[in-house]
Each structure stands twice: as C-alpha cells, then as structure tokens.
Tab-separated table of C-alpha atoms in Angstrom:
chain	number	residue	atom	x	y	z
A	1	UNK	CA	-25.911	225.293	152.132
A	2	UNK	CA	-22.393	225.499	153.522
A	3	UNK	CA	-20.064	223.374	151.390
A	4	UNK	CA	-16.647	222.266	152.646
A	5	UNK	CA	-14.191	220.427	150.411
A	6	UNK	CA	-11.951	218.013	152.322
A	7	UNK	CA	-8.605	217.365	150.616
A	8	UNK	CA	-7.148	214.334	152.350
A	9	UNK	CA	-5.025	211.238	151.969
A	10	UNK	CA	-7.278	208.337	150.983
A	11	UNK	CA	-6.543	206.448	154.217
A	12	UNK	CA	-7.969	209.277	156.356
A	13	UNK	CA	-11.397	209.612	154.752
A	14	UNK	CA	-13.146	207.074	157.004
A	15	UNK	CA	-11.973	208.808	160.167
A	16	UNK	CA	-13.326	212.191	159.082
A	17	UNK	CA	-16.583	210.631	157.840
A	18	UNK	CA	-17.375	209.686	161.447
A	19	UNK	CA	-18.414	213.285	162.182
A	20	UNK	CA	-20.772	213.650	159.205
A	21	UNK	CA	-23.760	212.608	161.307
A	22	UNK	CA	-23.073	215.578	163.629
A	23	UNK	CA	-23.206	218.162	160.851
A	24	UNK	CA	-26.075	220.661	160.742
A	25	UNK	CA	-28.516	220.173	157.870
A	26	UNK	CA	-27.167	223.196	156.025
A	27	UNK	CA	-23.578	221.902	155.914
A	28	UNK	CA	-21.988	219.154	153.826
A	29	UNK	CA	-18.524	217.672	153.357
A	30	UNK	CA	-17.159	216.532	149.995
A	31	UNK	CA	-14.032	214.363	150.064
A	32	UNK	CA	-11.264	215.019	147.544
A	33	UNK	CA	-8.616	212.284	148.033
A	34	UNK	CA	-4.984	212.382	146.975
A	35	UNK	CA	-2.438	209.577	146.811
A	36	UNK	CA	0.713	211.535	146.054
A	37	UNK	CA	2.015	214.831	147.431
A	38	UNK	CA	2.290	216.343	143.961
A	39	UNK	CA	-1.495	216.108	143.524
A	40	UNK	CA	-2.292	218.481	146.404
A	41	UNK	CA	-1.803	221.852	144.705
A	42	UNK	CA	-3.576	220.771	141.528
A	43	UNK	CA	-6.569	219.477	143.491
A	44	UNK	CA	-6.803	222.764	145.369
A	45	UNK	CA	-6.683	224.775	142.137
A	46	UNK	CA	-9.368	222.592	140.554
A	47	UNK	CA	-11.818	222.614	143.445
A	48	UNK	CA	-11.473	225.586	145.813
A	49	UNK	CA	-13.792	227.926	143.883
A	50	UNK	CA	-16.670	225.454	144.213
A	51	UNK	CA	-16.612	225.415	148.023
A	52	UNK	CA	-17.147	227.858	150.864
A	53	UNK	CA	-14.079	226.440	152.587
A	54	UNK	CA	-11.311	223.882	152.086
A	55	UNK	CA	-10.208	221.547	154.877
A	56	UNK	CA	-6.969	219.545	154.786
A	57	UNK	CA	-6.713	216.446	156.959
A	58	UNK	CA	-3.334	217.559	158.313
A	59	UNK	CA	-0.623	220.184	158.342
A	60	UNK	CA	1.414	218.450	155.625
A	61	UNK	CA	-0.947	219.218	152.725
A	62	UNK	CA	-1.526	222.759	153.967
A	63	UNK	CA	2.218	223.478	154.155
A	64	UNK	CA	2.780	222.021	150.691
A	65	UNK	CA	0.073	224.305	149.303
A	66	UNK	CA	1.623	227.399	150.923
A	67	UNK	CA	4.909	226.643	149.181
A	68	UNK	CA	3.191	227.089	145.816
A	69	UNK	CA	0.888	230.020	146.488
A	70	UNK	CA	0.835	232.757	149.125
A	71	UNK	CA	-2.782	233.828	148.716
A	72	UNK	CA	-5.611	231.444	149.544
A	73	UNK	CA	-8.772	233.030	148.100
A	74	UNK	CA	-11.010	230.398	149.679
A	75	UNK	CA	-10.921	230.077	153.505
A	76	UNK	CA	-8.559	227.156	154.101
A	77	UNK	CA	-8.029	225.101	157.269
A	78	UNK	CA	-6.315	221.912	158.447
A	79	UNK	CA	-6.882	219.445	161.284
A	80	UNK	CA	-4.446	219.647	164.182
A	81	UNK	CA	-3.312	216.974	166.613
A	82	UNK	CA	-4.269	218.344	170.022
A	83	UNK	CA	-2.325	217.623	173.206
A	84	UNK	CA	-5.313	215.591	174.364
A	85	UNK	CA	-5.164	213.396	171.263
A	86	UNK	CA	-1.395	213.018	171.564
A	87	UNK	CA	-1.336	211.954	175.213
A	88	UNK	CA	-4.295	209.598	174.798
A	89	UNK	CA	-2.301	207.694	172.192
A	90	UNK	CA	0.785	207.677	174.428
A	91	UNK	CA	-1.295	206.279	177.284
A	92	UNK	CA	-2.641	203.455	175.092
A	93	UNK	CA	0.868	202.630	173.843
A	94	UNK	CA	2.347	202.636	177.362
A	95	UNK	CA	-0.513	200.466	178.609
A	96	UNK	CA	0.103	197.945	175.820
A	97	UNK	CA	3.916	198.000	176.018
A	98	UNK	CA	4.629	198.504	179.709
A	99	UNK	CA	8.389	198.012	179.340
A	100	UNK	CA	8.715	200.449	176.430
A	101	UNK	CA	11.108	203.336	177.024
A	102	UNK	CA	10.338	206.650	175.329
A	103	UNK	CA	14.017	207.033	174.496
A	104	UNK	CA	13.554	204.087	172.113
A	105	UNK	CA	10.577	205.586	170.275
A	106	UNK	CA	10.642	207.670	167.082
A	107	UNK	CA	7.912	210.321	166.708
A	108	UNK	CA	8.206	211.743	163.215
A	109	UNK	CA	6.097	214.873	163.795
A	110	UNK	CA	7.155	215.844	167.332
A	111	UNK	CA	9.470	218.704	166.386
A	112	UNK	CA	6.798	220.165	164.102
A	113	UNK	CA	4.756	221.062	167.166
A	114	UNK	CA	5.590	224.422	168.726
A	115	UNK	CA	6.477	222.994	172.136
A	116	UNK	CA	6.596	219.257	171.342
A	117	UNK	CA	3.232	218.884	173.124
A	118	UNK	CA	5.041	219.741	176.361
A	119	UNK	CA	6.794	216.351	176.292
A	120	UNK	CA	10.292	217.804	176.642
A	121	UNK	CA	9.207	219.545	179.833
A	122	UNK	CA	8.422	216.270	181.611
A	123	UNK	CA	11.169	214.027	180.233
A	124	UNK	CA	14.865	214.261	181.008
A	125	UNK	CA	17.129	214.685	177.988
A	126	UNK	CA	18.204	211.032	177.977
A	127	UNK	CA	14.547	209.929	178.220
A	128	UNK	CA	13.320	211.838	175.184
A	129	UNK	CA	12.163	210.072	172.013
A	130	UNK	CA	13.835	210.412	168.642
A	131	UNK	CA	12.296	213.209	166.584
A	132	UNK	CA	12.810	215.060	163.331
A	133	UNK	CA	11.843	218.379	161.807
A	134	UNK	CA	9.703	217.475	158.776
A	135	UNK	CA	10.845	218.815	155.436
A	136	UNK	CA	7.709	219.703	153.530
A	137	UNK	CA	8.426	218.498	150.013
A	138	UNK	CA	7.247	215.825	147.603
A	139	UNK	CA	9.869	213.502	149.106
A	140	UNK	CA	8.548	213.748	152.673
A	141	UNK	CA	7.019	210.259	152.644
A	142	UNK	CA	10.205	208.584	151.455
A	143	UNK	CA	12.566	210.635	153.637
A	144	UNK	CA	10.485	210.078	156.756
A	145	UNK	CA	10.155	206.369	156.032
A	146	UNK	CA	13.921	206.058	155.548
A	147	UNK	CA	14.485	207.714	158.930
A	148	UNK	CA	12.190	205.134	160.560
A	149	UNK	CA	13.925	202.252	158.784
A	150	UNK	CA	17.429	203.517	159.599
A	151	UNK	CA	16.700	203.869	163.315
A	152	UNK	CA	15.041	200.438	163.333
A	153	UNK	CA	17.880	198.639	161.529
A	154	UNK	CA	20.448	200.342	163.771
A	155	UNK	CA	18.620	198.928	166.791
A	156	UNK	CA	17.886	202.381	168.228
A	157	UNK	CA	14.100	202.165	168.379
A	158	UNK	CA	11.469	199.646	169.402
A	159	UNK	CA	8.434	201.641	168.333
A	160	UNK	CA	7.376	204.258	165.764
A	161	UNK	CA	4.678	206.928	165.985
A	162	UNK	CA	3.734	208.626	162.733
A	163	UNK	CA	1.356	211.273	161.415
A	164	UNK	CA	1.754	210.048	157.810
A	165	UNK	CA	-0.911	207.486	156.947
A	166	UNK	CA	0.737	206.770	153.581
A	167	UNK	CA	3.789	205.119	155.183
A	168	UNK	CA	1.964	202.906	157.695
A	169	UNK	CA	1.827	199.886	155.361
A	170	UNK	CA	5.588	200.197	154.733
A	171	UNK	CA	6.278	200.281	158.479
A	172	UNK	CA	4.141	197.167	158.878
A	173	UNK	CA	6.020	195.430	156.062
A	174	UNK	CA	9.309	196.217	157.823
A	175	UNK	CA	7.967	194.712	161.049
A	176	UNK	CA	8.174	197.981	162.990
A	177	UNK	CA	5.529	198.227	165.743
A	178	UNK	CA	3.788	201.528	165.090
A	179	UNK	CA	0.864	203.821	165.738
A	180	UNK	CA	-0.658	206.248	163.261
A	181	UNK	CA	-1.910	209.315	165.118
A	182	UNK	CA	-4.959	211.140	163.832
A	183	UNK	CA	-7.335	213.524	165.639
A	184	UNK	CA	-10.056	211.738	167.589
A	185	UNK	CA	-13.663	211.985	166.434
A	186	UNK	CA	-14.352	214.421	169.276
A	187	UNK	CA	-11.364	216.557	168.316
A	188	UNK	CA	-12.314	216.549	164.618
A	189	UNK	CA	-15.830	217.657	165.484
A	190	UNK	CA	-14.629	220.427	167.810
A	191	UNK	CA	-12.282	221.750	165.131
A	192	UNK	CA	-14.960	221.422	162.466
A	193	UNK	CA	-17.415	223.377	164.611
A	194	UNK	CA	-14.922	226.231	164.784
A	195	UNK	CA	-14.415	226.064	161.013
A	196	UNK	CA	-18.171	226.168	160.423
A	197	UNK	CA	-18.331	229.134	162.794
A	198	UNK	CA	-15.635	230.959	160.815
A	199	UNK	CA	-17.378	230.238	157.521
A	200	UNK	CA	-20.732	231.409	158.850
A	201	UNK	CA	-19.105	234.693	159.751
A	202	UNK	CA	-17.737	235.072	156.235
A	203	UNK	CA	-21.261	234.595	154.899
A	204	UNK	CA	-22.717	237.630	156.625
A	205	UNK	CA	-24.484	239.815	154.122
A	206	UNK	CA	-22.761	243.010	155.180
A	207	UNK	CA	-19.310	243.792	153.767
A	208	UNK	CA	-18.279	244.618	157.298
A	209	UNK	CA	-19.132	242.489	160.280
A	210	UNK	CA	-19.152	243.423	163.929
A	211	UNK	CA	-17.854	241.273	166.760
A	212	UNK	CA	-18.452	241.583	170.476
A	213	UNK	CA	-16.196	239.952	173.063
A	214	UNK	CA	-18.121	239.496	176.313
A	215	UNK	CA	-16.162	238.498	179.412
A	216	UNK	CA	-16.743	237.913	183.092
A	217	UNK	CA	-14.792	239.800	185.734
A	218	UNK	CA	-12.489	237.879	188.084
A	219	UNK	CA	-14.421	234.626	188.130
A	220	UNK	CA	-12.699	231.631	189.729
A	221	UNK	CA	-12.620	228.300	187.894
A	222	UNK	CA	-15.227	226.882	190.268
A	223	UNK	CA	-17.610	229.763	189.550
A	224	UNK	CA	-16.875	230.101	185.852
A	225	UNK	CA	-19.114	227.310	184.539
A	226	UNK	CA	-22.135	228.502	186.511
A	227	UNK	CA	-21.715	232.167	185.618
A	228	UNK	CA	-21.181	231.272	181.953
A	229	UNK	CA	-24.491	229.408	181.965
A	230	UNK	CA	-26.233	232.482	183.384
A	231	UNK	CA	-24.495	234.757	180.887
A	232	UNK	CA	-25.399	232.463	177.986
A	233	UNK	CA	-29.037	232.402	179.100
A	234	UNK	CA	-29.126	236.205	179.328
A	235	UNK	CA	-27.555	236.563	175.869
A	236	UNK	CA	-30.110	234.190	174.350
A	237	UNK	CA	-32.960	236.098	175.993
A	238	UNK	CA	-31.568	239.431	174.792
A	239	UNK	CA	-31.147	238.035	171.294
A	240	UNK	CA	-34.688	236.674	171.318
A	241	UNK	CA	-35.901	240.227	171.864
A	242	UNK	CA	-33.561	242.005	169.447
A	243	UNK	CA	-32.597	239.364	166.831
A	244	UNK	CA	-29.273	241.243	166.724
A	245	UNK	CA	-26.713	238.414	166.876
A	246	UNK	CA	-26.048	236.039	163.997
A	247	UNK	CA	-23.775	233.858	166.130
A	248	UNK	CA	-23.247	233.394	169.873
A	249	UNK	CA	-20.049	231.393	170.423
A	250	UNK	CA	-18.800	230.218	173.818
A	251	UNK	CA	-15.170	231.013	174.622
A	252	UNK	CA	-12.951	230.087	177.573
A	253	UNK	CA	-13.372	233.471	179.245
A	254	UNK	CA	-16.901	234.306	178.092
A	255	UNK	CA	-18.649	234.628	174.730
A	256	UNK	CA	-18.079	235.976	171.243
A	257	UNK	CA	-21.091	237.391	169.438
A	258	UNK	CA	-21.294	238.269	165.768
A	259	UNK	CA	-23.600	240.782	164.160
A	260	UNK	CA	-23.525	243.277	161.315
A	261	UNK	CA	-22.294	246.840	161.353
A	262	UNK	CA	-25.818	248.161	160.884
A	263	UNK	CA	-27.131	246.071	163.793
A	264	UNK	CA	-24.302	247.219	166.055
A	265	UNK	CA	-25.093	250.841	165.298
A	266	UNK	CA	-28.669	250.161	166.392
A	267	UNK	CA	-27.509	248.404	169.568
A	268	UNK	CA	-25.206	251.289	170.479
A	269	UNK	CA	-27.233	254.193	169.042
A	270	UNK	CA	-24.258	255.077	166.834
A	271	UNK	CA	-21.747	254.237	169.585
A	272	UNK	CA	-23.285	256.525	172.213
A	273	UNK	CA	-24.919	253.819	174.330
A	274	UNK	CA	-25.129	250.018	174.564
A	275	UNK	CA	-28.446	248.248	175.000
A	276	UNK	CA	-26.661	244.886	175.377
A	277	UNK	CA	-24.617	245.935	178.419
A	278	UNK	CA	-27.678	247.664	179.874
A	279	UNK	CA	-29.685	244.442	179.583
A	280	UNK	CA	-26.906	242.208	180.959
A	281	UNK	CA	-26.217	244.559	183.876
A	282	UNK	CA	-29.856	244.353	184.949
A	283	UNK	CA	-30.158	240.612	184.309
A	284	UNK	CA	-26.958	239.371	185.989
A	285	UNK	CA	-25.601	239.669	189.547
A	286	UNK	CA	-21.958	239.884	188.456
A	287	UNK	CA	-19.758	242.192	186.385
A	288	UNK	CA	-19.758	241.753	182.622
A	289	UNK	CA	-17.664	243.667	180.095
A	290	UNK	CA	-18.127	244.010	176.347
A	291	UNK	CA	-15.669	245.027	173.657
A	292	UNK	CA	-17.115	245.834	170.225
A	293	UNK	CA	-15.367	246.220	166.904
A	294	UNK	CA	-16.283	246.626	163.247
A	295	UNK	CA	-13.995	245.567	160.404
A	296	UNK	CA	-13.557	243.968	157.024
A	297	UNK	CA	-11.270	241.102	158.082
A	298	UNK	CA	-12.103	238.555	160.744
A	299	UNK	CA	-8.629	238.625	162.275
A	300	UNK	CA	-8.442	242.391	162.712
A	301	UNK	CA	-12.030	242.708	163.916
A	302	UNK	CA	-11.504	240.078	166.612
A	303	UNK	CA	-8.210	241.634	167.627
A	304	UNK	CA	-9.798	245.083	167.960
A	305	UNK	CA	-12.774	243.677	169.882
A	306	UNK	CA	-10.387	242.107	172.400
A	307	UNK	CA	-8.590	245.453	172.781
A	308	UNK	CA	-11.905	247.180	173.432
A	309	UNK	CA	-12.847	244.455	175.910
A	310	UNK	CA	-9.549	244.931	177.769
A	311	UNK	CA	-10.360	248.629	178.120
A	312	UNK	CA	-13.798	247.760	179.499
A	313	UNK	CA	-12.429	245.138	181.893
A	314	UNK	CA	-10.092	247.738	183.428
A	315	UNK	CA	-13.146	249.301	185.080
A	316	UNK	CA	-14.707	248.085	188.307
A	317	UNK	CA	-18.231	247.950	186.911
A	318	UNK	CA	-20.047	246.439	183.941
A	319	UNK	CA	-19.441	248.517	180.841
A	320	UNK	CA	-18.901	248.412	177.088
A	321	UNK	CA	-16.188	249.910	174.894
A	322	UNK	CA	-16.010	249.984	171.110
A	323	UNK	CA	-13.177	250.194	168.640
A	324	UNK	CA	-14.340	252.355	165.756
A	325	UNK	CA	-12.689	253.797	162.653
A	326	UNK	CA	-8.949	254.440	162.479
A	327	UNK	CA	-8.033	252.809	165.788
A	328	UNK	CA	-10.313	255.028	167.832
A	329	UNK	CA	-11.654	253.649	171.121
A	330	UNK	CA	-14.819	255.002	172.713
A	331	UNK	CA	-16.270	254.122	176.111
A	332	UNK	CA	-17.677	253.417	178.568
A	333	UNK	CA	-20.669	253.663	176.219
A	334	UNK	CA	-23.671	255.503	177.637
A	335	UNK	CA	-21.886	256.885	180.708
A	336	UNK	CA	-20.953	260.432	181.647
A	337	UNK	CA	-17.323	259.326	181.811
A	338	UNK	CA	-17.371	258.217	178.153
A	339	UNK	CA	-14.333	259.430	176.229
A	340	UNK	CA	-12.931	258.824	172.773
A	341	UNK	CA	-9.212	258.311	172.277
A	342	UNK	CA	-6.798	256.870	169.756
A	343	UNK	CA	-4.547	253.850	170.132
A	344	UNK	CA	-2.822	254.564	166.825
A	345	UNK	CA	0.920	255.151	166.918
A	346	UNK	CA	1.416	258.927	166.980
A	347	UNK	CA	5.074	260.030	166.749
A	348	UNK	CA	4.430	263.138	168.849
A	349	UNK	CA	2.636	261.149	171.550
A	350	UNK	CA	5.432	258.567	171.493
A	351	UNK	CA	8.014	261.306	172.077
A	352	UNK	CA	5.910	262.660	174.945
A	353	UNK	CA	5.692	259.173	176.399
A	354	UNK	CA	9.482	258.802	176.401
A	355	UNK	CA	10.071	262.199	178.024
A	356	UNK	CA	7.359	261.842	180.653
A	357	UNK	CA	7.916	258.119	181.329
A	358	UNK	CA	4.175	257.560	181.035
A	359	UNK	CA	2.528	255.210	178.546
A	360	UNK	CA	1.285	256.759	175.322
A	361	UNK	CA	-2.148	255.259	176.015
A	362	UNK	CA	-2.386	257.123	179.332
A	363	UNK	CA	-1.446	260.355	177.577
A	364	UNK	CA	-4.124	259.765	174.930
A	365	UNK	CA	-6.705	259.125	177.642
A	366	UNK	CA	-5.742	262.222	179.640
A	367	UNK	CA	-6.032	264.353	176.503
A	368	UNK	CA	-9.457	262.829	175.871
A	369	UNK	CA	-10.592	263.584	179.433
A	370	UNK	CA	-9.419	267.206	179.161
A	371	UNK	CA	-11.225	267.548	175.838
A	372	UNK	CA	-14.353	265.952	177.258
A	373	UNK	CA	-14.300	268.304	180.274
A	374	UNK	CA	-13.427	271.294	178.067
A	375	UNK	CA	-10.816	272.237	180.646
A	376	UNK	CA	-7.128	271.648	181.252
A	377	UNK	CA	-7.729	271.132	184.965
A	378	UNK	CA	-8.661	267.931	186.746
A	379	UNK	CA	-8.338	266.107	190.045
A	380	UNK	CA	-7.114	262.612	190.726
A	381	UNK	CA	-10.737	261.687	191.459
A	382	UNK	CA	-11.770	262.958	188.009
A	383	UNK	CA	-9.011	261.018	186.289
A	384	UNK	CA	-9.708	257.831	188.242
A	385	UNK	CA	-13.411	258.167	187.440
A	386	UNK	CA	-12.792	258.441	183.698
A	387	UNK	CA	-10.070	255.811	183.418
A	388	UNK	CA	-11.562	253.220	185.739
A	389	UNK	CA	-8.454	253.434	187.947
A	390	UNK	CA	-8.154	253.787	191.694
A	391	UNK	CA	-7.501	257.267	193.065
A	392	UNK	CA	-4.048	256.087	194.127
A	393	UNK	CA	-3.223	255.021	190.554
A	394	UNK	CA	-4.498	258.338	189.194
A	395	UNK	CA	-2.433	260.221	191.794
A	396	UNK	CA	0.663	258.350	190.694
A	397	UNK	CA	0.119	259.428	187.079
A	398	UNK	CA	-0.539	263.067	187.977
A	399	UNK	CA	2.432	263.226	190.341
A	400	UNK	CA	4.654	261.967	187.530
A	401	UNK	CA	3.332	264.724	185.242
A	402	UNK	CA	4.008	267.280	187.962
A	403	UNK	CA	7.517	265.935	188.448
A	404	UNK	CA	8.164	266.319	184.708
A	405	UNK	CA	6.895	269.908	184.715
A	406	UNK	CA	3.770	269.552	182.591
A	407	UNK	CA	1.339	269.785	185.503
A	408	UNK	CA	1.046	272.256	188.347
A	409	UNK	CA	-1.158	271.996	191.402
A	410	UNK	CA	-3.802	274.482	192.519
A	411	UNK	CA	-5.386	274.269	195.959
A	412	UNK	CA	-9.035	275.182	196.046
A	413	UNK	CA	-11.235	275.499	199.055
A	414	UNK	CA	-13.796	272.756	199.455
A	415	UNK	CA	-17.481	273.621	199.700
A	416	UNK	CA	-17.515	272.358	203.264
A	417	UNK	CA	-15.063	273.943	205.639
A	418	UNK	CA	-13.833	270.640	206.996
A	419	UNK	CA	-10.891	268.622	205.696
A	420	UNK	CA	-8.018	269.419	203.405
A	421	UNK	CA	-8.637	271.493	200.273
A	422	UNK	CA	-9.049	269.494	197.089
A	423	UNK	CA	-5.887	269.188	194.996
A	424	UNK	CA	-6.428	270.246	191.391
A	425	UNK	CA	-3.877	269.805	188.611
A	426	UNK	CA	-3.534	272.133	185.642
A	427	UNK	CA	-1.999	270.237	182.725
A	428	UNK	CA	-0.183	271.583	179.693
A	429	UNK	CA	1.700	269.006	177.625
A	430	UNK	CA	3.256	271.797	175.542
A	431	UNK	CA	5.579	272.510	178.465
A	432	UNK	CA	7.634	269.432	177.599
A	433	UNK	CA	8.923	271.052	174.406
A	434	UNK	CA	9.431	274.410	176.134
A	435	UNK	CA	11.317	272.715	178.945
A	436	UNK	CA	13.534	270.825	176.501
A	437	UNK	CA	14.466	274.081	174.745
C-alpha cells in the first residue's frame, strides 16, 4: 500500500478529496490539516516517517518547511497552479465582470511564478495587474491581506485573486470581490499521478534502478499521437513477453520505462546488445531511439538516460545507447560501430578541445573509434559511420584536425581502378603538445 500524507490548509481538503475516487486500490491519502503557518514544520516532523510521501497543497507550506530544514528524508511534493488552471480562472472572471480591467486587479502570487504565467508577455505595462513577491514567513497571511486591503482602500483595485485560502473570509468581510485559485480536479489528478509514479520508482527492490528514455525521430505534431499509440502498443507487447519494465510512463516526446539494474543487464546482455531496440525496430515502421541509465538517485538516472538518448537520436537509424559507470557512454548497442567513451570532464581533453577548436565530446569519440579499430588511421566514411554523422560533417572534423597539425592525409589506391583514391587520415593527438613546444 502506497501511503501519502497530505499536509494542507483546512479549507483545501475538500478540493483534494475529489480525486480520491481515481486512486488505484494500492494507494491512499491521509489528510493532515493545519490552521496556522507555525504548525507546518511540526506536522511534517511528526508524520513524515509514517508515509511513503508527503504532499503539500501549495508552494507556501513547502517553502516554509525548506526554511527550517534542508534535507527532506521522505519524498516531498506540492501542488502547482498550472497555466491552464490560471487562465481558466481569468476567463471565468472576465466573463463575469466584462468591464473589469486587469490593471485594477491584484494577484498576490503572480510574481512567485517564474514567468508570471506568461501574462506580462501579452499585456502592456500599463495593463498589468498589481502583484507582489510573497515573503515566506509566519506573517505571510497578515502581510498579504494588508496589501489587499491597502490597495482596496486606496481605490486602486476592483478585484483580488489569491492563492491563500486562509484570507478569503477576511477579503469577503472587507467587501472585496475575489477569487481563490486552486488547481482543478483534473490538474490535481495529473500531478498526483506523477507523484505516485515517482513513489513507485522509489519502491523498487533494487538499490539501483534503471531508466530508459524512448523517443521518436522527427515526428510532426499531427503524426505524434498516432506513432505514440503504436510505440505504446509495442512496448506493452514486449513487456508482456519479458516482464522487464516495472513502469511504462508516457512523456511528451515518447516514453519513460523503469526497470531494475539486473533486468537491464539481461535486456542488454551486459550492455553489449539491446533486445528492446531489436524488438521495436522489427515491430515499428519508424525510427525509435533508446537511452538507458543506471543510478542510485532518480534525478541523476533520468538525466543520464536523456544524455544517452540524445546520443542515440543523433544517428539516422533506430539504436540504443547506455550511460554506465563513471559517466561512460556505450553505443549503439549490438552494432559493429559500437564504441565506449567518456563524457566526464577531463582536463587534458579540455585543453585539447581549446587548442583544436573541436568539442571535447568529439575528441572522446574519435579516441574511442581509434581504440575500437585498433588503428590510428580512419576515413571520413569510418568516422561518419561510427558517430552517426554525415560524411560532410565527418570531413569537417577531420579537416580541422589536419589544419591544427594532429592529422595527416594518406592517399591509398582503391580496389577498383576507377575514381579518386580514398582519403585516409592518420591521427596523433600528441602532436598538439609537440607543436606547442
């Protein structure tokens, strides 16, 4: 049973309760109400160890908690106001008060949003509502209320929009027309689904989990929904055969799958192949790319999986890459062009990058190709083949190396007597230090 403790202002409980009927049978919410700001930290301390996760009804309580403790041993979340929620409320208000000017409205949480919900982009400066940067303290209710009352008594506003349910009755007593904004039932459920997803991941038996980011290549918006349906179907069929994935989660650009480290090693035969990409390539008529990663923290594992996916997506065919120990990338898994290279910051590689005016990642990949070929010679076709680049892009890289003196060209006769001889580059990165001396 997944248990989530909901620390919330008393007035907000009913709104969150509306999603309880949507919850899976193995998940339950327990409401822990507070009436005063000073109760928040104490309630967290008393209850967090008894729950798999703690959910705050808004940013206020979460920010107050962070002021008193930096570490949150229990996964902790809060409900956000989405742009969709925000503009729905604005539409209702405008429909009810058709003569209302936004410049005569006070929104007490607007400046707490990173980009003010995009409102400043569509309103001229003299059309913008009054706003304030909330000060997260025990006096936030009183200070925010006083700001509302001051603007009202000075005749500067005709309407108030608040995120603080505890001051609504005071606004009503003062006769200020107002709206309390809270996430819609749909928005609460969508956010709660993501929270449940995060908590399910944390419950995996293995100390380390594995995440796969699966994306579609160059799909237009009109094609995306259809191709995602096909991809989802193929993933479910693959999982029915292998039972490898604990979670299959839809994302904007594709899917995120969660498994364990031991399962991923089986799927990739210890990172030498990838049965998942093999299955999807045969099952689907479009390009799919997978990035795998293993880690001990959700954030880092996801981040690394996206990096691996980016490497896979750089190729013009379906393939899988994996981020393994110590920032090592390997891929395309199961192909003769598979190489292993590091994305870790290497001071020597960074110095080479500056001197050669080539990215450190390209240098790492070239070194990996040379090591894989057991030779310091390669053609632009070889490099393009291994890196998933066009021959023109590979030529540009090799020409830059030649210009900087670390590559020299050798002309070899082709097997057939027609055409120009193939251009082969011999590369020696040590020449940069010799040249500098």
